[in-house]
PDB file of C-alpha atoms in Angstrom:
ATOM      1  CA  GLN P   1      -6.900 -16.698   8.011  1.00 89.00           C
ATOM      2  CA  VAL P   2      -6.140 -13.052   7.141  1.00 93.00           C
ATOM      3  CA  GLN P   3      -4.215 -13.882   4.015  1.00 95.00           C
ATOM      4  CA  VAL P   4      -1.913 -10.408   2.786  1.00 97.00           C
ATOM      5  CA  VAL P   5      -0.034 -11.116  -0.360  1.00 96.00           C
ATOM      6  CA  GLU P   6       2.033  -8.239  -2.717  1.00 95.00           C
ATOM      7  CA  SER P   7       3.316  -8.757  -6.168  1.00 94.00           C
ATOM      8  CA  GLY P   8       4.695  -6.159  -9.197  1.00 96.00           C
ATOM      9  CA  GLY P   9       7.890  -4.862  -7.498  1.00 94.00           C
ATOM     10  CA  GLY P  10      11.080  -5.248  -9.823  1.00 97.00           C
ATOM     11  CA  SER P  11      13.828  -1.844 -11.073  1.00 98.00           C
ATOM     12  CA  VAL P  12      13.428   0.158 -12.807  1.00 98.00           C
ATOM     13  CA  PRO P  13      15.591   3.641 -14.050  1.00 98.00           C
ATOM     14  CA  PRO P  14      14.627   6.994 -13.047  1.00 98.00           C
ATOM     15  CA  GLY P  15      10.917   7.697 -14.476  1.00 97.00           C
ATOM     16  CA  GLY P  16       9.474   4.335 -14.794  1.00 98.00           C
ATOM     17  CA  SER P  17       6.955   3.082 -13.478  1.00 98.00           C
ATOM     18  CA  LEU P  18       5.172   0.649 -11.250  1.00 98.00           C
ATOM     19  CA  ARG P  19       1.803  -1.599 -10.067  1.00 98.00           C
ATOM     20  CA  LEU P  20       2.191  -2.775  -6.904  1.00 98.00           C
ATOM     21  CA  SER P  21      -0.588  -5.538  -6.202  1.00 98.00           C
ATOM     22  CA  CYS P  22      -2.010  -6.398  -2.639  1.00 97.00           C
ATOM     23  CA  VAL P  23      -4.794  -9.169  -2.352  1.00 96.00           C
ATOM     24  CA  VAL P  24      -6.502  -9.359   0.765  1.00 95.00           C
ATOM     25  CA  SER P  25      -8.411 -12.093   1.339  1.00 92.00           C
ATOM     26  CA  GLY P  26      -9.314 -14.331   4.686  1.00 87.00           C
ATOM     27  CA  TYR P  27     -12.042 -11.735   6.260  1.00 86.00           C
ATOM     28  CA  ARG P  28     -15.321 -11.802   7.263  1.00 84.00           C
ATOM     29  CA  THR P  29     -16.790 -10.038   4.955  1.00 80.00           C
ATOM     30  CA  SER P  30     -19.726  -8.549   7.097  1.00 78.00           C
ATOM     31  CA  ALA P  31     -16.490  -6.097   7.966  1.00 79.00           C
ATOM     32  CA  LEU P  32     -15.634  -4.975   4.664  1.00 80.00           C
ATOM     33  CA  ASP P  33     -16.681  -1.769   4.997  1.00 84.00           C
ATOM     34  CA  SER P  34     -14.096  -1.346   8.563  1.00 89.00           C
ATOM     35  CA  LEU P  35     -11.821  -2.843   5.878  1.00 93.00           C
ATOM     36  CA  CYS P  36      -8.041  -0.356   5.636  1.00 96.00           C
ATOM     37  CA  VAL P  37      -5.127  -1.741   3.616  1.00 97.00           C
ATOM     38  CA  ALA P  38      -1.806   0.476   3.868  1.00 98.00           C
ATOM     39  CA  TRP P  39       1.022   0.560   1.201  1.00 98.00           C
ATOM     40  CA  PHE P  40       4.000   1.450   3.381  1.00 98.00           C
ATOM     41  CA  ARG P  41       7.228   1.358   2.120  1.00 98.00           C
ATOM     42  CA  GLN P  42      11.322   0.706   4.165  1.00 98.00           C
ATOM     43  CA  ALA P  43      14.622   2.046   2.950  1.00 97.00           C
ATOM     44  CA  PRO P  44      17.769   0.619   3.584  1.00 92.00           C
ATOM     45  CA  GLY P  45      18.905   1.941   6.632  1.00 94.00           C
ATOM     46  CA  LYS P  46      15.499   4.184   7.187  1.00 96.00           C
ATOM     47  CA  GLU P  47      12.309   3.764   9.324  1.00 96.00           C
ATOM     48  CA  ARG P  48       9.450   2.627   7.308  1.00 97.00           C
ATOM     49  CA  GLU P  49       6.491   5.115   6.926  1.00 97.00           C
ATOM     50  CA  GLY P  50       3.155   5.018   5.385  1.00 97.00           C
ATOM     51  CA  VAL P  51       2.928   6.045   1.267  1.00 98.00           C
ATOM     52  CA  ALA P  52      -0.855   5.786   0.840  1.00 98.00           C
ATOM     53  CA  THR P  53      -3.549   4.315   2.752  1.00 98.00           C
ATOM     54  CA  ILE P  54      -7.108   3.377   1.002  1.00 97.00           C
ATOM     55  CA  ARG P  55     -10.666   2.297   2.839  1.00 95.00           C
ATOM     56  CA  SER P  56     -12.621  -0.424   0.806  1.00 91.00           C
ATOM     57  CA  THR P  57     -15.424   2.502   1.327  1.00 90.00           C
ATOM     58  CA  GLY P  58     -12.915   4.678  -0.827  1.00 90.00           C
ATOM     59  CA  SER P  59     -12.302   7.144   1.258  1.00 93.00           C
ATOM     60  CA  ILE P  60      -7.786   8.139  -0.200  1.00 96.00           C
ATOM     61  CA  THR P  61      -4.824   9.227   2.486  1.00 95.00           C
ATOM     62  CA  TYR P  62      -1.187   9.321   0.841  1.00 95.00           C
ATOM     63  CA  SER P  63       1.762  10.472   2.944  1.00 95.00           C
ATOM     64  CA  SER P  64       2.876  13.604   1.112  1.00 94.00           C
ATOM     65  CA  ASP P  65       1.923  15.809  -1.927  1.00 94.00           C
ATOM     66  CA  SER P  66       5.334  13.978  -4.085  1.00 92.00           C
ATOM     67  CA  VAL P  67       3.441  10.679  -3.300  1.00 94.00           C
ATOM     68  CA  ARG P  68      -0.153  12.082  -4.833  1.00 96.00           C
ATOM     69  CA  ASP P  69       1.422  13.575  -7.694  1.00 97.00           C
ATOM     70  CA  ARG P  70       3.403  10.508  -8.716  1.00 97.00           C
ATOM     71  CA  PHE P  71       1.433   6.955  -7.158  1.00 98.00           C
ATOM     72  CA  THR P  72      -1.682   6.547  -6.947  1.00 98.00           C
ATOM     73  CA  ILE P  73      -4.288   3.862  -5.757  1.00 98.00           C
ATOM     74  CA  SER P  74      -6.655   2.348  -5.677  1.00 97.00           C
ATOM     75  CA  GLN P  75      -8.624  -1.203  -5.536  1.00 95.00           C
ATOM     76  CA  SER P  76     -10.950  -3.572  -7.279  1.00 92.00           C
ATOM     77  CA  GLN P  77     -14.804  -4.104  -5.617  1.00 83.00           C
ATOM     78  CA  GLY P  78     -15.132  -7.295  -4.753  1.00 80.00           C
ATOM     79  CA  LEU P  79     -16.776  -9.077  -1.867  1.00 81.00           C
ATOM     80  CA  ALA P  80     -14.664 -11.747  -0.692  1.00 85.00           C
ATOM     81  CA  THR P  81     -11.288 -10.349  -1.866  1.00 90.00           C
ATOM     82  CA  ARG P  82      -9.690  -7.455  -2.217  1.00 93.00           C
ATOM     83  CA  THR P  83      -6.831  -6.116  -4.747  1.00 96.00           C
ATOM     84  CA  THR P  84      -5.200  -3.016  -4.117  1.00 97.00           C
ATOM     85  CA  TYR P  85      -3.210  -2.003  -6.459  1.00 98.00           C
ATOM     86  CA  LEU P  86      -0.301   1.439  -6.167  1.00 98.00           C
ATOM     87  CA  GLN P  87      -0.217   2.548  -9.515  1.00 98.00           C
ATOM     88  CA  THR P  88       4.110   4.555  -8.876  1.00 98.00           C
ATOM     89  CA  THR P  89       4.523   6.746 -11.555  1.00 98.00           C
ATOM     90  CA  ARG P  90       7.875   9.100 -12.067  1.00 97.00           C
ATOM     91  CA  LEU P  91      10.393   7.390  -9.910  1.00 97.00           C
ATOM     92  CA  GLN P  92      13.086   8.464  -8.288  1.00 96.00           C
ATOM     93  CA  PRO P  93      16.337   6.841  -6.538  1.00 96.00           C
ATOM     94  CA  ASP P  94      14.512   7.723  -3.036  1.00 95.00           C
ATOM     95  CA  ASP P  95      11.742   5.516  -3.845  1.00 97.00           C
ATOM     96  CA  THR P  96      14.183   2.439  -3.570  1.00 97.00           C
ATOM     97  CA  ALA P  97      12.186  -0.012   0.205  1.00 98.00           C
ATOM     98  CA  VAL P  98      11.366  -2.103   0.090  1.00 98.00           C
ATOM     99  CA  TYR P  99       7.452  -1.182  -0.282  1.00 98.00           C
ATOM    100  CA  THR P 100       4.888  -3.881   2.039  1.00 98.00           C
ATOM    101  CA  CYS P 101       0.817  -4.085   2.058  1.00 97.00           C
ATOM    102  CA  ALA P 102      -0.849  -4.147   5.509  1.00 98.00           C
ATOM    103  CA  ALA P 103      -4.588  -4.392   6.120  1.00 97.00           C
ATOM    104  CA  ASP P 104      -6.907  -3.786   9.331  1.00 96.00           C
ATOM    105  CA  TRP P 105     -10.257  -3.267  10.194  1.00 94.00           C
ATOM    106  CA  LEU P 106      -9.985   0.297  11.753  1.00 94.00           C
ATOM    107  CA  SER P 107     -12.248   3.421  11.820  1.00 93.00           C
ATOM    108  CA  ARG P 108     -10.008   5.294  10.527  1.00 94.00           C
ATOM    109  CA  CYS P 109      -7.472   4.092   7.384  1.00 96.00           C
ATOM    110  CA  THR P 110      -3.396   5.167   9.006  1.00 97.00           C
ATOM    111  CA  LEU P 111      -0.089   5.052   8.314  1.00 97.00           C
ATOM    112  CA  SER P 112       0.712   4.031  11.476  1.00 97.00           C
ATOM    113  CA  PRO P 113       2.788   1.009  11.373  1.00 97.00           C
ATOM    114  CA  GLN P 114       1.615  -0.204  14.708  1.00 97.00           C
ATOM    115  CA  ASP P 115      -2.162   0.155  13.480  1.00 97.00           C
ATOM    116  CA  TYR P 116      -1.847  -2.827  11.158  1.00 97.00           C
ATOM    117  CA  LEU P 117      -1.222  -6.586  12.385  1.00 96.00           C
ATOM    118  CA  ASN P 118      -1.888  -8.145   9.093  1.00 97.00           C
ATOM    119  CA  TRP P 119       1.149  -7.669   6.716  1.00 98.00           C
ATOM    120  CA  GLY P 120       2.110  -8.739   2.720  1.00 97.00           C
ATOM    121  CA  GLN P 121       5.803 -10.278   2.722  1.00 96.00           C
ATOM    122  CA  GLY P 122       7.283  -6.804   1.172  1.00 96.00           C
ATOM    123  CA  THR P 123       7.977  -6.449  -2.396  1.00 97.00           C
ATOM    124  CA  GLN P 124      11.322  -4.742  -4.201  1.00 97.00           C
ATOM    125  CA  VAL P 125      11.443  -1.034  -5.395  1.00 98.00           C
ATOM    126  CA  THR P 126      14.979  -0.053  -7.527  1.00 98.00           C
ATOM    127  CA  VAL P 127      14.812   2.762  -9.463  1.00 98.00           C
ATOM    128  CA  SER P 128      18.941   3.269 -10.833  1.00 97.00           C
ATOM    129  CA  SER P 129      19.555   3.615 -14.251  1.00 93.00           C
TER     130      SER P 129
END
């Protein structure tokens, strides 16, 4: 049974940084090459939006130039357990949201929530002075 568990949220002032972690486990290691892990976020009153995704083989997609300039997605190289990190820097109040990690096995990693079946519980990121 696939499990997805996030950690690392918190409250920081504008300009601060946080590193979010997402551990994916319980998958068949033979399927590792097609594993996609994506970070999404949902601010109050807004729709869920994709932030960044990384394929187990290393390809990365960011949702926007603003995200690419301030956030870095990376991953550990574990076989049976894959940890994905989202390093956030220069956080702004608009980045306040619940950040959720999702995983699935896809021919192409996307930032569309409907493509992912395995979700974590989410972690709150609050940016406020």
